[in-house]
Coordinates of N, CA and C in Angstrom, one line a residue:
Chain A
K1 N 149.9 102.3 95.9 CA 150.4 103.2 96.9 C 149.5 103.2 98.2
Q2 N 150.2 103.1 99.3 CA 149.4 103.0 100.6 C 148.7 104.3 100.9
E3 N 147.5 104.2 101.2 CA 146.7 105.3 101.7 C 146.1 105.0 103.1
V4 N 146.2 105.9 104.0 CA 145.7 105.8 105.3 C 144.6 106.8 105.6
T5 N 143.5 106.4 106.0 CA 142.3 107.3 106.3 C 141.9 107.2 107.7
Q6 N 141.6 108.3 108.3 CA 141.1 108.3 109.7 C 139.8 109.0 109.8
I7 N 138.9 108.4 110.5 CA 137.6 108.9 110.7 C 137.2 108.8 112.2
P8 N 136.6 109.8 112.8 CA 136.3 111.1 112.2 C 137.5 112.0 112.2
A9 N 137.4 113.1 111.5 CA 138.5 114.1 111.4 C 138.5 114.9 112.7
A10 N 137.4 115.1 113.4 CA 137.3 115.8 114.6 C 136.2 115.2 115.5
L11 N 136.5 115.2 116.8 CA 135.5 114.6 117.7 C 135.6 115.4 119.0
S12 N 134.4 115.7 119.5 CA 134.3 116.5 120.8 C 133.3 115.7 121.7
V13 N 133.8 115.3 122.9 CA 133.0 114.5 123.8 C 133.1 115.1 125.2
P14 N 132.1 114.8 126.1 CA 132.2 115.2 127.5 C 133.2 114.2 128.2
E15 N 133.7 114.7 129.3 CA 134.6 113.9 130.1 C 134.0 112.7 130.6
G16 N 134.7 111.6 130.6 CA 134.2 110.3 131.1 C 133.7 109.4 130.0
E17 N 133.5 109.9 128.8 CA 133.0 109.0 127.8 C 134.0 108.0 127.3
N18 N 133.6 106.8 126.9 CA 134.4 105.9 126.1 C 134.3 106.2 124.6
L19 N 135.4 106.2 123.9 CA 135.3 106.6 122.5 C 136.2 105.7 121.7
V20 N 135.9 105.7 120.4 CA 136.6 104.9 119.4 C 137.1 105.8 118.2
L21 N 138.3 105.7 117.9 CA 138.9 106.3 116.7 C 139.2 105.3 115.7
N22 N 138.9 105.6 114.4 CA 139.1 104.6 113.4 C 140.2 105.0 112.4
C23 N 140.8 103.9 111.9 CA 141.9 104.1 110.9 C 141.7 103.0 109.9
S24 N 141.8 103.3 108.6 CA 141.8 102.3 107.6 C 143.0 102.5 106.6
F25 N 143.5 101.4 106.1 CA 144.6 101.5 105.1 C 144.3 100.6 103.9
T26 N 144.8 101.0 102.8 CA 144.4 100.3 101.5 C 145.3 99.1 101.2
D27 N 146.5 99.0 101.6 CA 147.4 97.9 101.3 C 147.7 97.1 102.6
S28 N 147.2 95.9 102.6 CA 147.3 95.0 103.8 C 148.8 94.5 104.1
A29 N 149.7 94.8 103.2 CA 151.1 94.3 103.3 C 151.8 95.3 104.3
I30 N 151.4 95.2 105.5 CA 152.1 96.1 106.5 C 152.9 95.3 107.5
Y31 N 153.9 95.9 108.0 CA 154.7 95.2 109.0 C 154.2 95.5 110.4
N32 N 153.8 96.7 110.6 CA 153.2 97.1 111.9 C 152.3 98.4 111.7
L33 N 151.6 98.7 112.7 CA 150.7 99.9 112.7 C 150.9 100.5 114.1
Q34 N 151.1 101.8 114.1 CA 151.3 102.6 115.3 C 150.2 103.7 115.4
W35 N 149.9 103.9 116.7 CA 149.1 105.1 117.0 C 149.9 106.1 117.8
F36 N 149.8 107.4 117.3 CA 150.6 108.5 117.9 C 149.6 109.5 118.5
R37 N 150.1 110.2 119.4 CA 149.4 111.4 119.9 C 150.3 112.6 119.6
Q38 N 149.6 113.7 119.2 CA 150.3 115.0 118.9 C 149.6 116.1 119.5
D39 N 150.2 116.8 120.4 CA 149.7 118.0 121.0 C 150.0 119.2 120.1
P40 N 149.2 120.3 120.2 CA 149.3 121.4 119.2 C 150.7 121.9 119.1
G41 N 151.2 121.9 117.9 CA 152.6 122.5 117.6 C 153.7 121.6 118.1
K42 N 153.4 120.4 118.5 CA 154.5 119.6 119.1 C 154.8 118.4 118.2
G43 N 155.8 117.6 118.6 CA 156.1 116.4 118.0 C 155.1 115.3 118.3
L44 N 155.5 114.1 117.9 CA 154.6 112.9 118.0 C 155.1 112.0 119.2
T45 N 154.1 111.5 119.9 CA 154.4 110.6 121.0 C 153.7 109.3 120.7
S46 N 154.6 108.2 120.6 CA 154.0 106.9 120.3 C 153.2 106.4 121.5
L47 N 152.0 105.9 121.1 CA 151.1 105.4 122.2 C 151.1 103.8 122.2
L48 N 150.9 103.3 121.0 CA 150.8 101.8 120.9 C 151.3 101.4 119.5
L49 N 152.0 100.3 119.5 CA 152.5 99.7 118.3 C 152.0 98.2 118.2
I50 N 151.4 97.9 117.1 CA 150.8 96.6 116.9 C 151.6 95.9 115.7
Q51 N 152.2 94.8 116.0 CA 152.8 94.0 114.9 C 151.7 93.4 114.0
S52 N 152.1 93.1 112.8 CA 151.1 92.6 111.8 C 150.5 91.3 112.3
S53 N 151.2 90.5 113.1 CA 150.8 89.2 113.6 C 149.9 89.3 114.8
Q54 N 149.8 90.5 115.4 CA 149.0 90.7 116.6 C 147.6 91.3 116.3
R55 N 146.7 91.1 117.2 CA 145.3 91.5 117.0 C 145.1 92.8 117.8
E56 N 145.8 93.0 119.0 CA 145.5 94.2 119.8 C 146.7 94.4 120.7
Q57 N 146.7 95.6 121.2 CA 147.7 96.1 122.2 C 146.9 97.0 123.2
T58 N 147.3 96.9 124.5 CA 146.7 97.7 125.5 C 147.8 98.4 126.3
S59 N 147.4 99.7 126.7 CA 148.3 100.5 127.5 C 147.4 101.4 128.4
G60 N 147.2 101.0 129.6 CA 146.4 101.8 130.5 C 144.9 101.9 130.0
R61 N 144.4 103.1 129.7 CA 143.1 103.3 129.2 C 143.0 103.1 127.7
L62 N 144.1 102.9 127.1 CA 144.1 102.8 125.6 C 144.1 101.3 125.2
N63 N 143.3 101.0 124.1 CA 143.4 99.7 123.5 C 143.3 99.9 122.0
A64 N 144.2 99.3 121.3 CA 144.2 99.4 119.9 C 144.1 98.0 119.3
S65 N 143.2 97.9 118.3 CA 143.0 96.6 117.6 C 143.5 96.7 116.2
L66 N 143.8 95.6 115.6 CA 144.2 95.5 114.2 C 143.6 94.4 113.5
D67 N 142.9 94.7 112.4 CA 142.4 93.6 111.5 C 143.1 93.8 110.1
K68 N 144.2 93.2 109.9 CA 145.0 93.4 108.7 C 144.3 93.1 107.5
S69 N 143.5 92.0 107.5 CA 142.9 91.5 106.2 C 141.9 92.5 105.7
S70 N 141.2 93.2 106.7 CA 140.2 94.2 106.2 C 140.8 95.6 106.2
G71 N 142.0 95.7 106.6 CA 142.7 97.1 106.5 C 142.1 98.1 107.5
R72 N 141.9 97.6 108.7 CA 141.3 98.5 109.7 C 142.0 98.4 111.1
S73 N 142.0 99.5 111.8 CA 142.5 99.5 113.2 C 141.6 100.5 113.9
T74 N 141.4 100.2 115.2 CA 140.6 101.1 116.0 C 141.4 101.4 117.3
L75 N 141.3 102.6 117.8 CA 141.9 103.0 119.0 C 140.7 103.3 120.0
Y76 N 140.7 102.6 121.1 CA 139.6 102.7 122.1 C 140.2 103.5 123.3
I77 N 139.6 104.6 123.7 CA 140.0 105.3 124.8 C 138.9 105.2 125.9
A78 N 139.2 104.6 127.0 CA 138.2 104.5 128.1 C 138.2 105.7 129.0
A79 N 137.0 106.0 129.5 CA 136.9 107.1 130.5 C 137.7 108.3 130.2
S80 N 137.4 108.9 129.1 CA 138.2 110.0 128.5 C 138.3 111.2 129.6
Q81 N 139.5 111.9 129.5 CA 139.8 113.0 130.4 C 140.2 114.2 129.5
P82 N 140.0 115.4 130.1 CA 140.4 116.6 129.3 C 141.9 116.5 128.9
G83 N 142.8 115.9 129.6 CA 144.2 115.7 129.2 C 144.4 114.8 128.0
D84 N 143.3 114.1 127.6 CA 143.4 113.3 126.4 C 143.2 114.2 125.1
S85 N 142.9 115.4 125.3 CA 142.6 116.3 124.1 C 143.9 116.5 123.4
A86 N 143.9 116.1 122.1 CA 145.1 116.1 121.2 C 144.6 115.6 119.9
T87 N 145.6 115.6 118.9 CA 145.3 114.9 117.6 C 146.0 113.5 117.7
Y88 N 145.2 112.5 117.3 CA 145.6 111.1 117.3 C 145.9 110.7 115.8
L89 N 147.1 110.2 115.6 CA 147.5 109.8 114.2 C 147.8 108.3 114.2
C90 N 147.3 107.6 113.2 CA 147.8 106.3 113.0 C 148.7 106.2 111.8
A91 N 149.6 105.3 111.8 CA 150.6 105.2 110.8 C 151.0 103.7 110.6
V92 N 151.3 103.3 109.3 CA 151.6 102.0 109.0 C 153.1 101.9 108.4
T93 N 153.7 100.8 108.7 CA 155.1 100.6 108.2 C 154.9 99.5 107.1
P94 N 155.6 99.6 106.0 CA 155.4 98.6 104.9 C 156.2 97.3 105.3
T95 N 155.8 96.2 104.7 CA 156.5 95.0 104.9 C 157.9 95.0 104.5
V96 N 158.8 94.5 105.3 CA 160.2 94.3 105.0 C 160.4 93.4 103.9
R97 N 161.2 93.8 102.9 CA 161.4 92.9 101.7 C 162.7 92.2 101.8
G98 N 162.7 90.9 101.8 CA 164.0 90.1 101.9 C 164.8 90.5 103.1
G99 N 166.1 90.5 102.9 CA 167.0 90.8 104.1 C 167.4 92.2 104.1
E100 N 166.9 93.0 103.2 CA 167.5 94.4 103.1 C 166.8 95.2 104.2
T101 N 167.5 96.3 104.6 CA 167.0 97.2 105.5 C 166.1 98.2 104.7
S102 N 164.8 97.9 104.7 CA 163.8 98.6 103.9 C 163.6 100.0 104.4
G103 N 163.9 100.2 105.7 CA 163.7 101.5 106.3 C 162.3 101.6 106.8
S104 N 162.2 102.2 107.9 CA 160.9 102.3 108.6 C 160.1 103.5 108.2
R105 N 159.9 103.7 106.9 CA 159.1 104.8 106.5 C 157.7 104.6 106.9
L106 N 157.1 105.6 107.6 CA 155.7 105.5 108.0 C 154.8 106.2 107.1
T107 N 153.6 105.7 106.8 CA 152.6 106.4 106.1 C 151.5 106.7 107.1
F108 N 151.2 108.0 107.2 CA 150.3 108.5 108.2 C 148.9 108.8 107.6
G109 N 147.9 108.7 108.5 CA 146.7 109.3 108.2 C 146.7 110.8 108.6
E110 N 145.6 111.5 108.3 CA 145.5 112.9 108.6 C 145.2 113.2 110.0
G111 N 144.8 112.2 110.8 CA 144.6 112.4 112.2 C 143.1 112.7 112.6
T112 N 142.8 112.4 113.8 CA 141.6 112.8 114.4 C 141.8 113.7 115.6
Q113 N 141.2 114.9 115.5 CA 141.4 115.9 116.5 C 140.4 115.7 117.6
L114 N 140.8 115.3 118.8 CA 140.0 115.0 119.9 C 139.9 116.1 120.9
T115 N 138.7 116.5 121.3 CA 138.5 117.5 122.4 C 137.7 116.8 123.4
V116 N 138.2 116.7 124.7 CA 137.4 116.2 125.8 C 137.0 117.4 126.7
N117 N 135.8 117.6 126.8 CA 135.3 118.8 127.6 C 135.0 118.4 129.1
P118 N 135.5 119.3 130.0 CA 135.3 119.0 131.4 C 133.8 119.0 131.8
Chain B
E1 N 159.6 113.1 127.1 CA 160.8 113.4 126.4 C 161.4 112.1 125.7
T2 N 161.7 112.3 124.4 CA 162.2 111.1 123.6 C 163.7 111.1 123.5
G3 N 164.4 112.1 123.9 CA 165.8 112.2 123.7 C 166.2 112.7 122.3
V4 N 165.2 113.0 121.4 CA 165.5 113.5 120.1 C 165.3 115.0 120.2
T5 N 166.3 115.7 119.8 CA 166.2 117.2 119.8 C 166.4 117.7 118.4
Q6 N 165.7 118.9 118.1 CA 165.8 119.5 116.8 C 166.0 121.0 117.0
S7 N 166.7 121.6 116.1 CA 167.0 123.0 116.1 C 167.0 123.6 114.7
P8 N 166.5 124.9 114.6 CA 165.9 125.7 115.6 C 164.4 125.2 115.8
T9 N 163.8 125.8 116.8 CA 162.4 125.5 117.0 C 161.4 126.2 116.0
H10 N 161.8 127.4 115.7 CA 161.0 128.2 114.7 C 162.0 128.9 113.7
L11 N 161.5 129.1 112.5 CA 162.3 129.7 111.5 C 161.4 130.4 110.5
I12 N 161.8 131.6 110.1 CA 161.1 132.4 109.1 C 162.1 132.7 107.9
K13 N 161.7 132.3 106.7 CA 162.6 132.5 105.6 C 161.7 133.1 104.5
T14 N 162.4 133.6 103.4 CA 161.6 134.1 102.3 C 161.8 133.2 101.1
R15 N 160.9 133.3 100.2 CA 161.0 132.5 99.0 C 162.3 132.6 98.3
G16 N 162.8 131.4 97.8 CA 164.1 131.4 97.1 C 165.3 131.2 98.0
Q17 N 165.2 131.4 99.3 CA 166.3 131.2 100.3 C 166.5 129.7 100.5
Q18 N 167.6 129.4 101.2 CA 168.0 128.1 101.6 C 167.9 127.9 103.1
V19 N 167.6 126.7 103.6 CA 167.5 126.5 105.0 C 168.1 125.2 105.4
T20 N 168.7 125.1 106.6 CA 169.2 123.9 107.2 C 168.6 123.7 108.5
L21 N 168.0 122.5 108.7 CA 167.4 122.1 109.9 C 168.2 120.9 110.5
R22 N 168.3 120.9 111.8 CA 169.2 119.9 112.5 C 168.5 119.0 113.5
C23 N 169.0 117.8 113.6 CA 168.3 116.8 114.4 C 169.4 116.0 115.1
S24 N 169.3 115.8 116.4 CA 170.2 115.0 117.2 C 169.4 113.8 117.7
S25 N 169.9 112.6 117.2 CA 169.2 111.4 117.5 C 169.3 110.9 118.9
Q26 N 168.4 110.0 119.3 CA 168.5 109.4 120.6 C 169.7 108.5 120.7
S27 N 170.3 108.5 121.8 CA 171.5 107.7 122.0 C 171.3 106.3 121.6
G28 N 172.3 105.7 120.8 CA 172.2 104.4 120.4 C 171.4 104.1 119.1
H29 N 170.8 105.2 118.6 CA 170.0 105.0 117.3 C 170.8 105.4 116.1
N30 N 170.8 104.5 115.1 CA 171.6 104.8 113.9 C 170.8 105.1 112.7
T31 N 169.6 105.3 112.8 CA 168.7 105.6 111.7 C 167.9 106.9 112.0
V32 N 167.8 107.8 111.1 CA 167.0 109.0 111.3 C 166.1 109.2 110.0
S33 N 164.9 109.5 110.3 CA 163.9 109.8 109.2 C 163.4 111.2 109.4
W34 N 163.1 111.9 108.2 CA 162.6 113.2 108.2 C 161.2 113.2 107.6
Y35 N 160.3 114.0 108.2 CA 158.9 114.1 107.8 C 158.6 115.6 107.7
Q36 N 157.7 115.9 106.7 CA 157.1 117.2 106.6 C 155.6 117.1 106.9
Q37 N 155.2 118.0 107.8 CA 153.8 118.0 108.2 C 153.2 119.4 108.0
A38 N 152.4 119.5 106.9 CA 151.7 120.7 106.7 C 150.5 120.9 107.7
L39 N 150.1 122.1 107.8 CA 149.0 122.3 108.8 C 147.8 121.5 108.5
G40 N 147.3 120.8 109.5 CA 146.1 120.0 109.4 C 146.2 118.7 108.6
Q41 N 147.5 118.3 108.3 CA 147.8 117.1 107.6 C 148.6 116.1 108.4
G42 N 148.6 114.9 108.0 CA 149.5 114.0 108.6 C 151.0 114.2 108.1
P43 N 152.0 113.7 108.8 CA 153.3 113.8 108.3 C 153.6 113.1 107.0
Q44 N 154.4 113.6 106.2 CA 154.8 113.0 104.9 C 156.2 112.6 105.0
F45 N 156.6 111.4 104.6 CA 158.0 110.9 104.7 C 158.8 111.6 103.6
I46 N 159.9 112.2 104.0 CA 160.8 112.9 103.1 C 161.9 111.9 102.7
F47 N 162.8 111.5 103.6 CA 163.8 110.5 103.4 C 164.3 109.9 104.7
Q48 N 165.1 108.9 104.6 CA 165.7 108.3 105.8 C 167.2 108.0 105.6
Y49 N 168.0 108.2 106.6 CA 169.4 107.9 106.6 C 169.7 106.8 107.6
Y50 N 170.5 105.8 107.1 CA 171.0 104.7 107.9 C 172.5 104.6 107.8
R51 N 173.2 104.8 108.9 CA 174.6 104.8 108.9 C 175.2 105.6 107.8
E52 N 174.8 106.9 107.8 CA 175.3 107.9 106.9 C 174.9 107.8 105.5
E53 N 174.1 106.8 105.1 CA 173.7 106.7 103.7 C 172.2 106.9 103.6
E54 N 171.7 107.5 102.5 CA 170.3 107.7 102.3 C 169.7 106.3 102.0
N55 N 168.6 106.0 102.7 CA 168.0 104.7 102.7 C 166.5 104.8 102.4
G56 N 166.1 105.4 101.3 CA 164.7 105.5 101.0 C 164.4 107.0 101.0
R57 N 163.5 107.3 100.0 CA 163.1 108.7 99.8 C 161.6 108.7 99.4
G58 N 160.9 109.7 99.9 CA 159.5 109.9 99.6 C 159.4 110.7 98.3
N59 N 158.3 111.2 98.0 CA 158.0 112.0 96.8 C 158.3 113.4 97.0
F60 N 159.6 113.7 97.2 CA 160.0 115.1 97.4 C 161.1 115.4 96.4
P61 N 161.2 116.7 95.9 CA 162.1 117.0 94.8 C 163.6 117.0 95.3
P62 N 164.5 117.0 94.4 CA 166.0 117.0 94.8 C 166.4 118.2 95.6
R63 N 165.6 119.3 95.6 CA 166.1 120.4 96.4 C 165.9 120.1 97.9
F64 N 165.3 119.0 98.3 CA 165.3 118.5 99.6 C 166.5 117.5 99.7
S65 N 167.5 117.8 100.5 CA 168.6 116.9 100.7 C 169.0 116.8 102.1
G66 N 169.8 115.8 102.4 CA 170.1 115.5 103.8 C 171.5 115.0 104.0
L67 N 171.9 115.0 105.3 CA 173.2 114.4 105.7 C 173.0 113.7 107.0
Q68 N 173.8 112.7 107.2 CA 173.9 112.1 108.5 C 175.3 112.0 108.9
F69 N 175.7 112.3 110.1 CA 177.1 112.4 110.5 C 177.5 111.2 111.3
P70 N 178.8 111.0 111.5 CA 179.2 109.8 112.2 C 178.6 109.6 113.6
N71 N 178.2 110.7 114.2 CA 177.6 110.6 115.5 C 176.1 110.4 115.4
Y72 N 175.6 110.2 114.1 CA 174.2 109.9 113.8 C 173.3 111.1 113.9
S73 N 173.8 112.3 114.2 CA 173.0 113.5 114.1 C 172.8 113.7 112.6
S74 N 171.8 114.6 112.3 CA 171.4 114.7 110.9 C 171.0 116.1 110.5
E75 N 171.1 116.5 109.3 CA 170.6 117.7 108.7 C 169.7 117.5 107.6
L76 N 168.7 118.4 107.5 CA 167.8 118.5 106.3 C 168.0 119.8 105.7
N77 N 168.4 119.9 104.4 CA 168.6 121.1 103.7 C 167.5 121.2 102.6
V78 N 167.0 122.4 102.5 CA 166.0 122.7 101.5 C 166.5 124.0 100.8
N79 N 166.7 123.8 99.5 CA 167.1 124.9 98.6 C 165.9 125.5 97.9
A80 N 166.1 126.8 97.4 CA 165.0 127.5 96.6 C 163.7 127.3 97.3
L81 N 163.6 127.8 98.5 CA 162.3 127.6 99.3 C 161.1 128.2 98.5
E82 N 160.0 127.4 98.6 CA 158.7 127.8 98.1 C 157.7 128.0 99.2
L83 N 156.7 128.8 98.9 CA 155.7 129.0 100.0 C 155.1 127.7 100.6
D84 N 154.9 126.7 99.7 CA 154.4 125.4 100.2 C 155.3 124.6 101.0
D85 N 156.5 125.1 101.2 CA 157.5 124.4 102.1 C 157.2 124.8 103.5
S86 N 156.3 125.7 103.8 CA 155.9 126.1 105.1 C 155.3 124.9 105.8
A87 N 155.8 124.5 106.9 CA 155.3 123.2 107.6 C 156.1 123.0 108.8
L88 N 155.7 122.0 109.6 CA 156.4 121.5 110.7 C 157.3 120.3 110.2
Y89 N 158.6 120.4 110.4 CA 159.5 119.4 110.0 C 159.9 118.5 111.2
L90 N 159.7 117.3 111.1 CA 159.9 116.3 112.2 C 161.0 115.4 111.8
C91 N 161.9 115.1 112.8 CA 162.8 114.0 112.6 C 162.5 112.9 113.6
A92 N 162.8 111.7 113.2 CA 162.6 110.6 114.1 C 163.8 109.6 114.1
S93 N 164.2 109.1 115.2 CA 165.3 108.2 115.2 C 164.8 106.8 115.7
S94 N 165.6 105.8 115.2 CA 165.3 104.5 115.6 C 166.6 103.6 115.5
T95 N 166.5 102.4 115.8 CA 167.6 101.5 115.7 C 167.7 100.9 114.3
G96 N 166.8 101.1 113.5 CA 166.9 100.7 112.1 C 166.1 99.4 111.8
T97 N 165.7 98.7 112.8 CA 164.9 97.5 112.6 C 163.4 97.9 112.6
D98 N 162.7 97.3 111.8 CA 161.3 97.6 111.7 C 160.4 97.4 112.9
Q99 N 161.0 96.5 113.8 CA 160.2 96.2 115.0 C 160.2 97.4 116.0
E100 N 161.1 98.3 115.8 CA 161.3 99.3 116.8 C 160.4 100.5 116.5
T101 N 159.9 101.1 117.5 CA 159.2 102.4 117.4 C 160.1 103.5 117.0
Q102 N 159.7 104.4 116.2 CA 160.5 105.6 115.9 C 160.2 106.7 117.0
Y103 N 161.2 107.3 117.4 CA 161.1 108.4 118.5 C 161.2 109.7 117.8
F104 N 160.2 110.5 117.9 CA 160.1 111.8 117.2 C 160.6 113.0 118.1
G105 N 161.3 113.9 117.4 CA 161.6 115.1 118.1 C 160.5 116.1 118.1
P106 N 160.7 117.3 118.7 CA 159.6 118.2 118.8 C 159.3 119.0 117.5
G107 N 160.2 118.9 116.5 CA 159.9 119.6 115.3 C 160.5 121.0 115.2
T108 N 160.6 121.4 113.9 CA 161.0 122.8 113.6 C 159.9 123.3 112.7
R109 N 159.3 124.5 113.2 CA 158.3 125.1 112.4 C 158.9 126.1 111.5
L110 N 158.7 125.9 110.2 CA 159.3 126.7 109.1 C 158.2 127.5 108.4
L111 N 158.4 128.8 108.4 CA 157.4 129.7 107.7 C 158.2 130.3 106.5
V112 N 157.6 130.2 105.3 CA 158.2 130.8 104.1 C 157.3 131.9 103.6
L113 N 157.9 133.1 103.6 CA 157.1 134.3 103.2 C 157.4 134.7 101.8

């Protein structure tokens, strides 16, 4: 059974810091890994999607890396801003089996709650 | 805005009652997934519907059931509500291929008293 763990559970940093959020997963048979952002009481916003064949993806100040063999991913946020305050979740999609539509069920970690202080 | 809408936004029920939550998929998406997110936890996969058929189910009892309609909108029904069913219920739509990102709605917050 796939398990996804995120460290740290919570993080508080001053504005302007560069920071790293960690995600680990127990089963390396993944199709892709995604990082999401969730604001309090809201739905999820996809930030970055990394296919299993890729090593990293970048979007603006965000960079996500993937090391499938070791079961790890990191989300790097450069020059953090108060508007980055949210919970960050990583999720993995299992490998597609054969030609069937396996369904894109995601297994999520419990998230890292980030607070960026002005 | 993802184009995925859910209703209602909030709901209060009592133990033993039944509830129906609704989700309208993003245009062009034929797959919808439902997730339950308890407070302080990551979302847990409930089930997925692809072209009106259930296409995978997580570790949830049969009192959690769903429907997908020809226009690809969807319902989640929960019977015999329990206190532990209190959570944020999220639906996500996609085109059904694993390469695609799932687009999440804002969720329905259910409180069971």
